[in-house]
Tab-separated table of C-alpha atoms in Angstrom:
chain	number	residue	atom	x	y	z
E	103	MET	CA	0.000	0.000	0.000
E	104	SER	CA	1.443	3.346	-1.054
E	105	VAL	CA	1.189	6.085	1.547
E	106	GLU	CA	0.221	9.627	0.537
E	107	GLU	CA	1.664	12.551	2.439
E	108	PHE	CA	-0.127	15.731	3.536
E	109	ASP	CA	0.449	18.376	6.153
E	110	VAL	CA	-3.015	17.798	7.629
E	111	VAL	CA	-5.690	15.147	7.179
E	112	VAL	CA	-9.220	15.819	8.401
E	113	ALA	CA	-11.833	13.150	9.135
E	114	GLY	CA	-15.295	14.631	8.611
E	115	GLY	CA	-16.663	17.133	6.103
E	116	GLY	CA	-19.235	18.944	8.253
E	117	PRO	CA	-18.847	22.597	9.310
E	118	GLY	CA	-16.022	21.820	11.752
E	119	GLY	CA	-14.022	19.719	9.303
E	120	SER	CA	-14.542	22.069	6.357
E	121	THR	CA	-13.588	25.090	8.460
E	122	VAL	CA	-10.336	23.753	9.886
E	123	ALA	CA	-9.315	22.298	6.505
E	124	THR	CA	-9.982	25.561	4.667
E	125	LEU	CA	-8.250	27.842	7.172
E	126	VAL	CA	-5.121	25.666	7.083
E	127	ALA	CA	-5.132	25.361	3.283
E	128	MET	CA	-5.454	29.156	3.005
E	129	GLN	CA	-2.011	29.367	4.634
E	130	GLY	CA	-0.532	27.331	1.791
E	131	HIS	CA	-0.462	23.922	3.507
E	132	ARG	CA	-1.445	20.601	1.946
E	133	VAL	CA	-4.748	19.362	3.375
E	134	LEU	CA	-6.782	16.213	2.729
E	135	LEU	CA	-10.401	15.981	3.912
E	136	LEU	CA	-12.097	12.571	4.098
E	137	GLU	CA	-15.890	12.339	4.343
E	138	LYS	CA	-17.685	8.997	4.619
E	139	GLU	CA	-20.887	10.239	2.967
E	140	VAL	CA	-21.483	11.898	-0.400
E	141	PHE	CA	-22.767	15.468	-0.166
E	142	PRO	CA	-25.364	16.869	-0.081
E	143	ARG	CA	-26.436	14.830	2.911
E	144	TYR	CA	-29.021	15.317	5.648
E	145	GLN	CA	-27.958	16.744	8.998
E	146	ILE	CA	-29.763	18.234	11.991
E	147	GLY	CA	-28.699	21.508	13.642
E	148	GLU	CA	-30.135	24.184	11.388
E	149	SER	CA	-29.909	27.279	13.588
E	150	LEU	CA	-26.726	29.381	13.358
E	151	LEU	CA	-25.253	32.067	15.626
E	152	PRO	CA	-23.784	35.429	14.517
E	153	ALA	CA	-20.216	34.384	15.387
E	154	THR	CA	-20.364	31.695	12.708
E	155	VAL	CA	-22.075	33.866	10.102
E	156	HIS	CA	-20.099	37.100	10.501
E	157	GLY	CA	-16.913	35.735	12.033
E	158	VAL	CA	-15.898	32.307	10.797
E	159	CYS	CA	-17.758	32.430	7.467
E	160	ARG	CA	-16.226	35.821	6.703
E	161	MET	CA	-12.760	34.409	7.362
E	162	LEU	CA	-13.573	31.450	5.113
E	163	GLY	CA	-14.712	33.769	2.326
E	164	VAL	CA	-18.312	32.518	2.139
E	165	ALA	CA	-20.153	35.318	3.993
E	166	GLU	CA	-21.509	36.896	0.813
E	167	GLU	CA	-22.574	33.563	-0.648
E	168	LEU	CA	-24.329	32.733	2.598
E	169	ALA	CA	-26.112	36.092	2.615
E	170	GLU	CA	-27.312	35.537	-0.949
E	171	ALA	CA	-28.573	31.989	-0.337
E	172	GLY	CA	-32.011	33.137	0.766
E	173	PHE	CA	-32.011	31.508	4.196
E	174	PRO	CA	-34.418	32.968	6.809
E	175	VAL	CA	-32.835	35.751	8.848
E	176	LYS	CA	-32.565	34.993	12.572
E	177	ARG	CA	-32.412	38.142	14.724
E	178	GLY	CA	-32.422	36.397	18.096
E	179	GLY	CA	-34.517	33.845	19.919
E	180	THR	CA	-38.121	33.635	21.067
E	181	PHE	CA	-39.065	31.554	24.104
E	182	ARG	CA	-42.229	30.408	25.840
E	183	TRP	CA	-40.284	29.484	28.916
E	184	GLY	CA	-40.423	30.074	32.639
E	185	ALA	CA	-42.925	32.106	34.614
E	186	ARG	CA	-44.132	34.394	31.844
E	187	PRO	CA	-47.242	33.018	30.076
E	188	GLU	CA	-46.521	34.901	26.854
E	189	PRO	CA	-43.446	34.299	24.685
E	190	TRP	CA	-40.491	36.644	25.184
E	191	THR	CA	-37.724	37.549	22.767
E	192	PHE	CA	-34.074	38.482	22.904
E	193	HIS	CA	-32.239	40.220	20.090
E	194	PHE	CA	-28.597	39.759	19.098
E	195	GLY	CA	-28.407	43.506	18.573
E	196	MET	CA	-28.636	44.063	22.336
E	197	SER	CA	-24.915	43.254	22.444
E	198	ALA	CA	-22.550	46.041	21.386
E	199	LYS	CA	-20.351	43.328	19.879
E	200	MET	CA	-23.156	42.282	17.534
E	201	SER	CA	-24.886	45.524	16.665
E	202	GLY	CA	-25.712	46.916	13.250
E	203	SER	CA	-25.066	44.744	10.223
E	204	THR	CA	-23.846	41.781	12.275
E	205	SER	CA	-26.857	41.513	14.590
E	206	HIS	CA	-28.347	38.485	12.867
E	207	ALA	CA	-27.700	34.921	11.850
E	208	TYR	CA	-29.576	32.461	9.616
E	209	GLN	CA	-31.716	29.367	9.841
E	210	VAL	CA	-30.162	27.038	7.270
E	211	GLU	CA	-30.938	23.782	5.591
E	212	ARG	CA	-27.827	21.958	6.662
E	213	ALA	CA	-27.545	19.946	3.451
E	214	LYS	CA	-27.164	23.232	1.551
E	215	PHE	CA	-25.024	25.015	4.154
E	216	ASP	CA	-22.609	22.121	4.629
E	217	GLN	CA	-22.293	21.706	0.849
E	218	MET	CA	-21.444	25.401	0.584
E	219	LEU	CA	-18.628	25.055	3.119
E	220	LEU	CA	-17.297	21.860	1.522
E	221	ASN	CA	-17.291	23.413	-1.957
E	222	ASN	CA	-15.474	26.414	-0.521
E	223	ALA	CA	-12.848	24.105	0.966
E	224	LYS	CA	-12.249	22.632	-2.482
E	225	SER	CA	-11.950	26.099	-4.018
E	226	LYS	CA	-9.374	27.064	-1.375
E	227	GLY	CA	-7.133	24.105	-2.226
E	228	VAL	CA	-8.329	21.336	0.091
E	229	VAL	CA	-8.269	17.859	-1.469
E	230	VAL	CA	-11.758	16.526	-0.685
E	231	ARG	CA	-12.627	12.845	-1.005
E	232	GLU	CA	-16.205	11.813	-0.346
E	233	GLY	CA	-17.448	8.280	0.211
E	234	CYS	CA	-14.301	7.524	2.210
E	235	ALA	CA	-14.780	5.892	5.611
E	236	VAL	CA	-11.913	6.397	8.050
E	237	ASP	CA	-11.030	3.106	9.745
E	238	ASP	CA	-8.193	3.860	12.152
E	239	VAL	CA	-5.341	6.151	13.088
E	240	VAL	CA	-1.685	5.453	12.385
E	241	GLU	CA	0.634	5.839	15.368
E	242	ASP	CA	4.356	6.116	15.867
E	243	GLY	CA	4.957	5.844	19.598
E	244	GLU	CA	3.131	8.650	21.390
E	245	ARG	CA	2.342	10.508	18.167
E	246	VAL	CA	-0.492	10.044	15.697
E	247	THR	CA	1.010	10.219	12.219
E	248	GLY	CA	-1.854	9.480	9.837
E	249	LEU	CA	-5.097	7.693	8.997
E	250	ARG	CA	-6.219	4.517	7.300
E	251	TYR	CA	-9.412	4.692	5.297
E	252	THR	CA	-11.490	2.803	2.744
E	253	ASP	CA	-12.160	4.521	-0.586
E	254	PRO	CA	-15.468	4.277	-2.537
E	255	GLU	CA	-14.183	1.232	-4.438
E	256	GLY	CA	-13.489	-0.628	-1.210
E	257	ASN	CA	-9.709	-0.248	-1.339
E	258	GLU	CA	-7.822	0.285	1.907
E	259	ARG	CA	-5.603	3.345	1.779
E	260	GLU	CA	-3.246	5.162	4.112
E	261	VAL	CA	-2.231	8.796	4.443
E	262	SER	CA	0.467	10.311	6.630
E	263	ALA	CA	0.270	13.849	8.010
E	264	ARG	CA	1.794	16.184	10.578
E	265	PHE	CA	-1.662	16.589	12.103
E	266	VAL	CA	-4.804	14.442	12.154
E	267	ILE	CA	-8.121	16.187	12.873
E	268	ASP	CA	-11.135	14.230	14.092
E	269	ALA	CA	-14.155	16.300	13.063
E	270	SER	CA	-16.417	13.294	12.540
E	271	GLY	CA	-19.093	14.303	15.033
E	272	ASN	CA	-20.783	12.729	18.020
E	273	LYS	CA	-20.627	9.267	16.460
E	274	SER	CA	-16.873	9.484	15.958
E	275	ARG	CA	-14.978	6.207	16.082
E	276	LEU	CA	-11.640	7.988	16.372
E	277	TYR	CA	-11.986	10.273	19.390
E	278	SER	CA	-10.874	7.655	21.902
E	279	HIS	CA	-7.402	7.606	20.328
E	280	VAL	CA	-6.555	10.908	22.012
E	281	GLY	CA	-6.805	9.123	25.369
E	282	GLY	CA	-8.941	9.922	28.365
E	283	THR	CA	-12.648	9.210	28.608
E	284	ARG	CA	-15.909	10.736	27.402
E	285	ASN	CA	-17.771	12.006	30.471
E	286	TYR	CA	-21.541	12.426	30.180
E	287	SER	CA	-23.548	15.039	32.057
E	288	GLU	CA	-26.009	13.634	34.567
E	289	PHE	CA	-28.266	16.655	34.009
E	290	PHE	CA	-28.453	16.955	30.231
E	291	ARG	CA	-29.404	13.471	29.082
E	292	SER	CA	-32.274	14.016	26.695
E	293	LEU	CA	-33.830	12.388	23.671
E	294	ALA	CA	-35.107	14.313	20.665
E	295	LEU	CA	-37.855	13.236	18.257
E	296	PHE	CA	-38.092	15.498	15.231
E	297	GLY	CA	-39.487	15.960	11.750
E	298	TYR	CA	-40.461	18.633	9.211
E	299	PHE	CA	-43.731	20.372	8.399
E	300	GLU	CA	-45.077	22.448	5.517
E	301	GLY	CA	-47.425	25.360	6.138
E	302	GLY	CA	-46.680	26.126	9.793
E	303	LYS	CA	-47.386	29.589	11.206
E	304	ARG	CA	-44.638	32.180	11.686
E	305	LEU	CA	-43.784	34.594	14.449
E	306	PRO	CA	-44.682	38.211	13.631
E	307	GLU	CA	-42.176	40.420	11.803
E	308	PRO	CA	-39.410	41.368	12.310
E	309	VAL	CA	-38.709	38.148	14.246
E	310	SER	CA	-40.427	35.704	11.895
E	311	GLY	CA	-37.076	33.988	11.299
E	312	ASN	CA	-36.317	33.424	14.984
E	313	ILE	CA	-36.061	30.002	16.503
E	314	LEU	CA	-39.048	29.421	18.796
E	315	SER	CA	-38.362	27.319	21.895
E	316	VAL	CA	-41.350	26.265	23.970
E	317	ALA	CA	-41.180	24.505	27.330
E	318	PHE	CA	-43.953	22.102	28.321
E	319	ASP	CA	-44.372	19.497	31.022
E	320	SER	CA	-42.530	16.703	29.190
E	321	GLY	CA	-39.622	18.863	27.976
E	322	TRP	CA	-39.344	21.486	25.256
E	323	PHE	CA	-39.951	21.978	21.526
E	324	TRP	CA	-37.830	23.659	18.903
E	325	TYR	CA	-39.604	25.310	15.985
E	326	ILE	CA	-37.196	26.509	13.272
E	327	PRO	CA	-38.361	28.169	10.029
E	328	LEU	CA	-36.217	26.948	7.128
E	329	SER	CA	-38.149	28.751	4.388
E	330	ASP	CA	-41.446	30.598	4.026
E	331	THR	CA	-43.245	27.271	4.363
E	332	LEU	CA	-40.836	24.589	5.693
E	333	THR	CA	-40.309	24.201	9.450
E	334	SER	CA	-38.063	21.920	11.513
E	335	VAL	CA	-39.957	20.747	14.606
E	336	GLY	CA	-38.482	18.655	17.401
E	337	ALA	CA	-39.490	17.578	20.894
E	338	VAL	CA	-36.713	17.162	23.485
E	339	VAL	CA	-37.685	14.980	26.451
E	340	ARG	CA	-35.752	13.738	29.455
E	341	ARG	CA	-34.504	10.164	29.318
E	342	GLU	CA	-36.924	9.181	32.115
E	343	ASP	CA	-39.742	9.903	29.622
E	344	ALA	CA	-38.154	7.878	26.823
E	345	GLU	CA	-41.282	5.751	26.552
E	346	LYS	CA	-43.075	8.802	25.132
E	347	ILE	CA	-41.058	8.595	21.918
E	348	GLN	CA	-40.858	4.829	21.603
E	349	GLY	CA	-42.968	2.756	19.258
E	350	ASP	CA	-44.902	4.539	16.516
E	351	ARG	CA	-42.956	7.770	15.968
E	352	GLU	CA	-45.804	9.506	14.155
E	353	LYS	CA	-48.181	8.829	17.024
E	354	ALA	CA	-45.522	9.814	19.561
E	355	LEU	CA	-44.742	13.182	17.936
E	356	MET	CA	-48.393	14.065	17.492
E	357	GLY	CA	-49.000	13.161	21.135
E	358	LEU	CA	-46.228	15.467	22.295
E	359	ILE	CA	-47.487	18.267	20.048
E	360	ALA	CA	-50.923	17.853	21.606
E	361	GLU	CA	-49.325	18.371	25.046
E	362	CYS	CA	-47.969	21.777	23.987
E	363	PRO	CA	-50.711	24.290	23.111
E	364	MET	CA	-48.438	26.850	21.473
E	365	ILE	CA	-46.814	24.357	19.094
E	366	SER	CA	-50.247	22.848	18.400
E	367	HIS	CA	-51.456	26.316	17.407
E	368	TYR	CA	-48.467	26.982	15.137
E	369	LEU	CA	-48.952	23.641	13.392
E	370	SER	CA	-52.751	23.766	13.233
E	371	ASN	CA	-52.796	24.203	9.447
E	372	ALA	CA	-49.504	22.420	8.730
E	373	THR	CA	-48.815	19.077	7.069
E	374	ARG	CA	-45.896	16.846	7.999
E	375	VAL	CA	-43.415	16.165	5.204
E	376	THR	CA	-43.444	12.416	4.523
E	377	THR	CA	-41.207	12.060	1.460
E	378	GLY	CA	-37.621	12.887	0.536
E	379	LYS	CA	-34.805	13.753	2.928
E	380	TYR	CA	-37.222	15.482	5.313
E	381	GLY	CA	-39.813	12.713	5.284
E	382	GLU	CA	-38.370	10.578	8.057
E	383	LEU	CA	-39.150	11.075	11.731
E	384	ARG	CA	-35.818	10.792	13.512
E	385	VAL	CA	-34.694	10.207	17.095
E	386	ARG	CA	-31.397	11.457	18.491
E	387	LYS	CA	-29.777	11.178	21.889
E	388	ASP	CA	-28.999	14.725	22.994
E	389	TYR	CA	-26.642	13.618	25.761
E	390	SER	CA	-24.232	16.350	26.780
E	391	TYR	CA	-20.639	15.159	27.207
E	392	GLN	CA	-17.015	16.161	27.038
E	393	GLN	CA	-13.802	14.249	26.514
E	394	THR	CA	-11.251	14.535	29.317
E	395	THR	CA	-8.569	15.452	26.784
E	396	PHE	CA	-9.006	17.178	23.437
E	397	TRP	CA	-5.629	16.377	21.865
E	398	ARG	CA	-2.479	14.315	21.888
E	399	PRO	CA	0.689	14.797	19.839
E	400	GLY	CA	-0.371	14.811	16.193
E	401	MET	CA	-4.145	14.583	16.792
E	402	ILE	CA	-6.876	17.117	17.657
E	403	LEU	CA	-10.597	16.670	18.363
E	404	VAL	CA	-12.848	19.353	16.848
E	405	GLY	CA	-16.573	20.001	17.381
E	406	ASP	CA	-18.774	17.183	18.662
E	407	ALA	CA	-15.861	14.735	18.624
E	408	ALA	CA	-14.621	16.610	21.715
E	409	CYS	CA	-17.821	17.728	23.445
E	410	PHE	CA	-21.525	18.375	23.012
E	411	VAL	CA	-23.988	20.461	25.026
E	412	ASP	CA	-27.795	20.574	25.069
E	413	PRO	CA	-29.002	22.338	21.870
E	414	VAL	CA	-31.534	24.809	23.309
E	415	PHE	CA	-29.311	27.786	22.434
E	416	SER	CA	-28.251	26.505	18.997
E	417	SER	CA	-24.627	26.192	20.018
E	418	GLY	CA	-23.749	23.146	17.881
E	419	VAL	CA	-22.453	24.743	14.670
E	420	HIS	CA	-20.942	27.600	16.672
E	421	LEU	CA	-18.882	25.252	18.855
E	422	ALA	CA	-17.855	23.205	15.803
E	423	THR	CA	-16.670	26.167	13.732
E	424	TYR	CA	-15.156	28.041	16.675
E	425	SER	CA	-13.138	25.012	17.756
E	426	ALA	CA	-12.101	24.548	14.115
E	427	LEU	CA	-10.831	28.134	14.028
E	428	LEU	CA	-8.859	27.565	17.243
E	429	ALA	CA	-7.407	24.312	15.873
E	430	ALA	CA	-6.466	25.946	12.571
E	431	ARG	CA	-4.646	28.756	14.391
E	432	SER	CA	-2.725	26.150	16.350
E	433	ILE	CA	-1.759	24.081	13.316
E	434	ASN	CA	-0.804	27.123	11.247
E	435	SER	CA	1.462	28.364	14.033
E	436	VAL	CA	3.291	25.042	14.282
E	437	LEU	CA	3.614	24.528	10.522
E	438	ALA	CA	5.012	28.051	10.216
E	439	GLY	CA	7.652	27.170	12.817
E	440	GLU	CA	6.543	30.014	15.107
E	441	LEU	CA	5.273	28.156	18.197
E	442	ASP	CA	5.566	24.632	19.587
E	443	GLU	CA	2.755	22.102	19.500
E	444	LYS	CA	2.221	21.787	23.250
E	445	THR	CA	1.930	25.556	23.724
E	446	VAL	CA	-0.634	26.093	20.965
E	447	LEU	CA	-2.730	23.006	21.713
E	448	THR	CA	-2.830	23.866	25.401
E	449	GLU	CA	-4.296	27.216	24.321
E	450	TYR	CA	-6.687	25.414	21.970
E	451	GLU	CA	-8.030	23.127	24.656
E	452	ALA	CA	-8.300	25.864	27.296
E	453	ARG	CA	-10.282	28.151	24.995
E	454	TYR	CA	-12.557	25.423	23.675
E	455	ARG	CA	-13.273	24.130	27.182
E	456	ARG	CA	-13.981	27.676	28.323
E	457	GLU	CA	-16.523	28.223	25.548
E	458	TYR	CA	-18.161	24.856	26.211
E	459	GLY	CA	-18.181	25.591	29.936
E	460	VAL	CA	-19.837	28.980	29.423
E	461	PHE	CA	-22.663	27.407	27.442
E	462	TYR	CA	-23.012	24.633	29.991
E	463	GLU	CA	-23.157	27.133	32.855
E	464	PHE	CA	-25.579	29.295	30.878
E	465	LEU	CA	-27.873	26.335	30.206
E	466	VAL	CA	-27.983	25.053	33.758
E	467	SER	CA	-28.922	28.559	34.891
E	468	PHE	CA	-31.534	28.771	32.160
E	469	TYR	CA	-33.122	25.447	33.018
E	470	GLN	CA	-33.077	26.198	36.715
E	471	MET	CA	-35.114	29.374	36.316
E	472	ASN	CA	-38.284	27.533	35.282
E	473	VAL	CA	-40.748	28.052	38.110
E	474	ASN	CA	-43.313	25.453	37.071
E	475	GLU	CA	-43.319	23.152	40.095
E	476	GLU	CA	-45.110	20.489	38.067
E	477	SER	CA	-42.172	20.152	35.696
E	478	TYR	CA	-39.701	17.612	37.035
E	479	PHE	CA	-37.505	18.049	33.997
E	480	TRP	CA	-36.463	21.583	34.831
E	481	GLN	CA	-36.069	21.313	38.578
E	482	ALA	CA	-32.536	20.660	39.758
E	483	LYS	CA	-33.733	20.241	43.323
E	484	LYS	CA	-36.221	17.561	42.337
E	485	VAL	CA	-33.609	15.726	40.302
E	486	THR	CA	-31.184	15.582	43.226
E	487	LYS	CA	-34.000	14.809	45.700
E	488	ASN	CA	-32.155	16.445	48.577
E	489	GLU	CA	-33.085	18.869	51.322
E	490	ASN	CA	-30.620	21.632	50.424
E	491	THR	CA	-31.413	24.986	48.873
E	492	ASP	CA	-32.004	25.309	45.137
E	493	ILE	CA	-28.506	26.718	44.598
E	494	GLU	CA	-26.866	23.931	46.629
E	495	SER	CA	-28.941	21.361	44.728
E	496	PHE	CA	-27.830	22.961	41.496
E	497	VAL	CA	-24.155	22.803	42.456
E	498	GLU	CA	-24.451	19.184	43.576
E	499	LEU	CA	-26.218	18.272	40.362
E	500	ILE	CA	-23.366	19.431	38.152
E	501	GLY	CA	-20.739	18.305	40.639
E	502	GLY	CA	-20.696	14.831	39.086
E	503	VAL	CA	-20.004	16.131	35.608
E	504	SER	CA	-16.356	15.689	34.705
E	505	SER	CA	-15.352	16.329	38.281
E	506	GLY	CA	-12.140	18.304	38.616
E	507	GLU	CA	-12.029	19.402	34.970
E	508	THR	CA	-11.529	22.965	33.885
E	509	ALA	CA	-14.666	23.026	31.728
E	510	LEU	CA	-16.862	23.827	34.697
E	511	THR	CA	-16.065	26.812	36.847
E	512	ALA	CA	-15.813	26.795	40.634
E	513	ALA	CA	-19.020	26.026	42.481
E	514	ASP	CA	-19.238	29.387	44.248
E	515	ARG	CA	-18.838	31.296	40.998
E	516	ILE	CA	-21.459	29.159	39.252
E	517	ALA	CA	-23.861	29.632	42.151
E	518	LYS	CA	-23.395	33.405	42.074
E	519	ARG	CA	-23.927	33.621	38.342
E	520	SER	CA	-26.865	31.245	38.429
E	521	ALA	CA	-28.577	33.414	41.039
E	522	GLU	CA	-27.811	36.539	38.988
E	523	PHE	CA	-29.156	35.013	35.804
E	524	ALA	CA	-32.301	33.704	37.527
E	525	ALA	CA	-32.930	37.173	38.986
E	526	ALA	CA	-32.624	38.736	35.533
E	527	VAL	CA	-35.116	36.256	34.093
E	528	ASP	CA	-37.469	36.751	37.056
E	529	GLN	CA	-37.407	40.494	36.365
E	530	VAL	CA	-38.529	39.844	32.804
E	531	ALA	CA	-41.141	37.328	33.921
E	532	ASP	CA	-42.553	39.876	36.372
E	533	GLY	CA	-42.848	42.491	33.663
E	534	GLY	CA	-39.899	44.528	34.921
E	535	GLY	CA	-37.779	44.153	31.825
E	536	ASP	CA	-38.195	45.092	28.191
E	537	ASP	CA	-37.143	42.659	25.483
E	538	MET	CA	-34.843	40.678	27.750
E	539	VAL	CA	-32.541	43.639	28.562
E	540	PRO	CA	-32.070	42.425	32.175
E	541	MET	CA	-30.843	39.067	30.917
E	542	PHE	CA	-28.199	40.799	28.834
E	543	ARG	CA	-26.847	42.523	31.935
E	544	SER	CA	-26.032	39.097	33.352
E	545	GLN	CA	-22.315	38.246	33.414
E	546	VAL	CA	-23.176	34.730	32.232
E	547	VAL	CA	-24.686	36.088	29.028
E	548	LYS	CA	-21.931	38.675	28.577
E	549	GLN	CA	-19.259	35.996	28.800
E	550	ALA	CA	-21.156	33.756	26.384
E	551	MET	CA	-21.106	36.581	23.839
E	552	GLN	CA	-17.633	37.964	24.513
E	553	GLU	CA	-15.534	35.579	22.459
E	554	ALA	CA	-18.170	35.367	19.713
E	555	GLY	CA	-18.010	39.137	19.382
E	556	GLN	CA	-14.212	39.091	19.225
E	557	VAL	CA	-14.309	36.548	16.399
E	558	GLN	CA	-16.680	38.781	14.424
E	559	VAL	CA	-14.702	41.970	15.007
E	560	ARG	CA	-11.420	40.333	14.033
E	561	ALA	CA	-12.946	38.855	10.881
E	562	ILE	CA	-14.276	42.255	9.820
E	563	LEU	CA	-11.370	44.502	10.800
E	564	GLY	CA	-8.413	42.147	10.439
E	565	ALA	CA	-5.170	43.986	11.168
E	566	ASP	CA	-7.159	47.078	12.213
E	567	ALA	CA	-8.738	45.237	15.149
E	568	GLU	CA	-7.713	46.344	18.604
E	569	PRO	CA	-5.120	44.020	20.194
E	570	GLU	CA	-6.855	41.671	22.603
E	571	PRO	CA	-5.356	40.489	25.889
E	572	PRO	CA	-4.918	36.758	26.485
E	573	LEU	CA	-7.894	34.933	27.970
E	574	PHE	CA	-5.642	33.126	30.432
E	575	PRO	CA	-2.562	34.269	32.380
E	576	GLY	CA	0.488	33.658	30.225
E	577	GLY	CA	-1.717	32.587	27.326
E	578	LEU	CA	-1.563	33.362	23.621
E	579	VAL	CA	-3.425	35.890	21.491
E	580	ALA	CA	-4.643	35.725	17.904
E	581	SER	CA	-2.557	37.225	15.118
E	582	PRO	CA	-3.995	40.344	13.416
E	583	ASP	CA	-5.583	38.250	10.670
E	584	GLY	CA	-6.897	35.690	13.179
E	585	MET	CA	-5.151	32.792	11.406
E	586	LYS	CA	-2.360	32.030	13.913
E	587	TRP	CA	-1.392	32.443	17.555
E	588	MET	CA	1.152	34.876	18.897
E	589	ALA	CA	2.872	35.341	22.228
E	590	TYR	CA	1.407	38.246	24.171
E	591	HIS	CA	3.676	41.252	24.622
E	592	PRO	CA	1.898	44.115	26.414
E	593	GLU	CA	2.932	47.619	25.438
C-alpha cells in the first residue's frame, strides 16, 4: 500500500471539518479531507449564531454567498419558557459586539449550508474525497502520524500527516485515540424526536425567522423556520420519559405536540413532510458530554468529537466552527515554525473548554429558572432529591459532571452567576424588563457573547482590530488576521 503525504488530514466534512481544513489550506499547507458520505447529505442543527455567520464564514470567504442563499434571517430567539405566560424575545443587537449589520444569523438547511462550506474548501485548495470511511489512526509511539481509510471502491488506503483532525461528530470512532474518557452530564441526558412540516405559522415580523423554543411538562420543543413554508420541529424529552417517543414515531410526535398548546397552534394548518430527505421522523440522543482530553501529539478533536452540550441555544455549529478556528490557528502556528505544538494546543483546549463551559453554565442557569413546580424536567432540586437549597442542589447536580475538569467553573462562581441570571429572568417574567434587557446585563450572558463578538470583530477589521489580551494568564493571542497564535507582549 502506497502512503500519501499531507500536512493535515481531516476526518469529517461537516462545518467543523470544512472550516479547519480551509483555514489551514489558506495558509498554503497541503490538506486532505475525508468524508464517509457523499454530499449533499441530511444533517440536523439548522440554527446558526452570529459568530459563525459574521466571524468564521467571513474568514472562510463565504459570507456573501451565505447572505445571498435566501435563508431565513434569525435576529435572536423567542421563548415560551419560565414564569411568563406569553413568549419573550431576545435580540442579538442588544450586544454592542453584535450591533448593526452583524446583529443576525440564519436558519439554514444543513444539506445546503454544509455543501457550501465543503465546496469552498475545495476552491481554497483542500483535497476533498467523499465516500471515504476512516477506519483507524496510524501511530508512531506517542504521536499520531496518519489515517487509514477505505475509498469508494473498497480499497484500503493510508495517508500520513503532521496533524490528524477528528471532526467526525458525536458518532466518531476515532476520538478515543486521544486518550482519556468521554464524560456524560447527569443533568443533560435528553432524547429528541423530530421531523419537518409544511405550512406552519410564523412569528410576527421582524422576528419571523427566529427560533421558537417552547417549554412544556414533558420537555421542550424547537420550531425553526427553514423557508417561508418549511419548518423543523423537534421535541426534546428527558430520558426518564423515553417511553413517550418509543414505538410509533408519528403517534408519539403528534402526542407530544398535543401536550404543547403553542406548538399545536403553530402547526394547526400544517402538514408533515413524509417524502424525501425530510420525510423521516428521527430520534437522536442529545446527551451532553465532554472528553477529558481534546488532543495528543499529532491529533486534535474538533466540534462534537470533543464535546456536546444541550441544543436549546443553537450552540452546535458555533462550537464546531469556533473550535475549528482555534485548531487551525494552532496548526498554522506550528507549521510556520513560530510556536511549539504543546503551547498552541494547550491554548486550543483551554479556549474550547472555556466556551463549552460557558454554554453549559448558561444552560444550567436557564433550566433552573423555570418556576413550574409540576415540571420535574427543569427542577434541579427535584432531580437531586435532597433537602438543600435550590442553589446547593444545582451545584451538587453538576458536581458529578467531569469532576475536577476545567470546563466547569468553581461552584461558588457558578452559584453566584446562576442566582444573577435567575434574577434577571425573574425580572422579565414579572414584567420589569423590556425585550430581555435584564438578561443581557447578566455576566453569564456577557461571557457567552464575549468571544463570539471578538471573532466577528477580528474577521471584519483584520489587522485594524484592537489588540486583545490573552484569555488566560500567560496565554496566547490571535494574530492580526486571526489565522495564527502569537505570544502576548503588552505595550
